[in-house]
């Protein structure tokens, strides 16, 4: 999350840069809070527009609000490009693309109908919220979470691969068993959809087995899924405990070789044997 | 949970205070048990009143019971104010407000219809149950639970923020995909409600996708939610293990070798054999 | 699970006792396996009798089988009383009562209709299965499980108490919000039933909110339940890890004071300071 | 997963063997990737054939594709038998049987209708995917997962046994309570199916209690299942943490103080500073 921009030299540019890109000054913080409120307001407007009775009553207010917010976001985007040291680097950075995608749908909606719903992509802009709390320990915590998820990546992929194979085999079997029972198992893809709904314990009930054999098979799948549900939890728990310990413990550095990462009960550096 | 009141000097006041506010004497314990039974009875009455056939048959008995209980609660509230050293401190304490809210709805129901249902706020008074078991280890255990939840607060907030962003984006996408399929995705807020129902694996089935693309997207959401369900569990497990260890290990460090981490029942240092 | 009977002296009694109560000899093991098959057969018969088309076709076979099994169980029960050293102790022990309850329903069904379904109580007799594997490590494992559950008892009670309070308050609120919407929230007890179905993520969908406010409240309950689901898992994980470690580690006993339960990294006895 | 074949001496055989059975050379890797694509294509074809409107439109293309793929798989199977050192060992190995089962259904479908659905057994062939990543750490991770699941086997069996007993008893009770309420509890097996759907928190809602007593009983079952859901998670977490630690710690004990438990990257003993 290192800021991808170099600081500009021009005083006006620098001032705008401090306000827009940083959250350490009072003005910068106020700007960020205002931006967050605008983003949330914009998402609420898109949501309410989709509710037919509300839209019929307040539709014109929503239209005005929508264009005011889009204008402000466009201004912000232009100012960002203007004030940043290396504009192209910003434009193609993660946040740069998201900022552009936040204003594009409004302009597109003039030509293409329905594209205004793409505006919910603005929800991703809410990630900026973490910048305000930068001084707090939220960043560290989210860093631990991401590290734990990254460390469990290979295990989760292996696990999901195994689950997917089971889901395909069970889905096909259920199609053969329940296909003619009129219970919704109309095709193999739909049966696989049912198997996923079941194994994740969501269980809508829009498709449910009615034959005794189908019910027996799905009960077996559930009990299996029940035991198996434990596996990703176990994986993440273990990695989280590990990441947490890492974050908490790497404080002592060896006075001889300056290396870190020693265990809590270590008396001697594990790399050079020097007494800690 | 420290008692917010100073002890009164007047012997009658002190006696009432001992009975009502403490649970160390036999009379105090009997009072607390009686109070608990009254609270549960009162909640049961409110519940049964809402079942139409039962209310038609026993409605008048419920009315009498309700007013008897309210009278007793009012008396208790007055006695608490009378016997406590610093009445205002009690009135504005957490339990003081709950005690007032426990009797207010009954009186309000004389003027405003429907307000008697607010009485279920009495359920919160059940928290007093912990006072009876004060001598047991329930308090310590709930302390560990609260400490673990507090320690995982920032991680859980970061996690819920990420989940909410996904839910908003997926909900909007599903509105676009399923909006015209007559399957209940009538508006974006309703689609987001569906996404929450799905990602938490509740899965009512009142709204369920019917188009192949919608079913594919929701299957993806489920599998994601499946892996992600593990994260809060992992967080709480790790913090709980930590809080538990903290509570169990004593904080004595060996006077000879200064090492820590001894068990609670240890008499001698496990590293050098020196007497603790 | 210590056997509640003293060994008889009479050789015939002792022989029967060895076969029926123990599983160390070939005859005893064969007896136990036969018993298990009989129990499962008996449960399958009761199940199939409840399926109308199957019962109409094979009802008479089931009746015969049922009485044969009951006769065998009765014989077994009498032999147990005969061969055991202290009959009354056996009769009032856990297994003694279960063994009696396994035959009573059949005789009762001669007089009271419907009581034959009580026979599924025989399922509990399946617990005897553990005796066969007594030599294996199943007993140790189930001991660890029980110990972990017992250790987490107080925490789980505190947790369930908190969840119940939330469920009562939310259930009542939903009754007030959805009561007149015709969506199944007919009474407070039924709304509490809905709240339990939701918070445990079962989600039948037989009762589901239809008003926007009701859907918003239930979405909040789900997200809360989602975070909270983690708590019992965390509790049990921690206790299980603890019980597991205990079971694995208490092998070294102090050569001086013979006490056990030292940590893996202990060099000196924590009770008497003697070098391990 | 050791390759069950001896290497052949004949240069052509050896060349084919290297390509087909190994993934270390560029040709071998290309072959494996091509094979995976063919397998996935073949599964997709079987899936799409089951969707009636798609099959009506593209049915003949699917037929051609199906036979081309079957021909290629047959050729591959023959080449495997030809190039392997010990053909019988391969034919009766796990992968040998799967490879045969992958082509049999197509030929069978000439005689027996419906047997083409058995082709989804090809999904199991996807397990070969792990061979491509052989050089990565996927194998190690899946090894850890399998080891953790194997270590928790006895505990999971004990646990599932207990859950099954509860499910049978509760299912029968619900049949007695709800049997005549027209809510789907038609027979004991179906009630047990409902109990499994409930205790695993899947909750389709195709069968749901309607009587107050039935709803009370099922709410109790849910709360129990809620607490109990934690147990397998706890078991797997503990074993996974154990397997993970085992895999990460090296087994070197210090030559000076004989202590173990050093990290994998440790060069010096962390307890006495001696070079490992």
PDB file of C-alpha atoms in Angstrom, chain C residues 28 37 46 74 78 92 118 149 164 222:
ATOM      1  CA  UNK C  28     -17.181 -62.444  24.458  1.00  0.00           C
ATOM      2  CA  UNK C  37     -26.030 -56.647  14.628  1.00  0.00           C
ATOM      3  CA  UNK C  46     -38.711 -50.048  13.441  1.00  0.00           C
ATOM      4  CA  UNK C  74     -35.214 -60.335  27.227  1.00  0.00           C
ATOM      5  CA  UNK C  78     -32.267 -62.080  32.437  1.00  0.00           C
ATOM      6  CA  UNK C  92     -29.982 -49.332  38.448  1.00  0.00           C
ATOM      7  CA  UNK C 118     -40.020 -46.001  21.891  1.00  0.00           C
ATOM      8  CA  UNK C 149     -16.364 -30.605  26.392  1.00  0.00           C
ATOM      9  CA  UNK C 164     -30.549 -16.813  24.297  1.00  0.00           C
ATOM     10  CA  UNK C 222     -27.090 -12.975  10.597  1.00  0.00           C
TER      11      UNK C 222
END
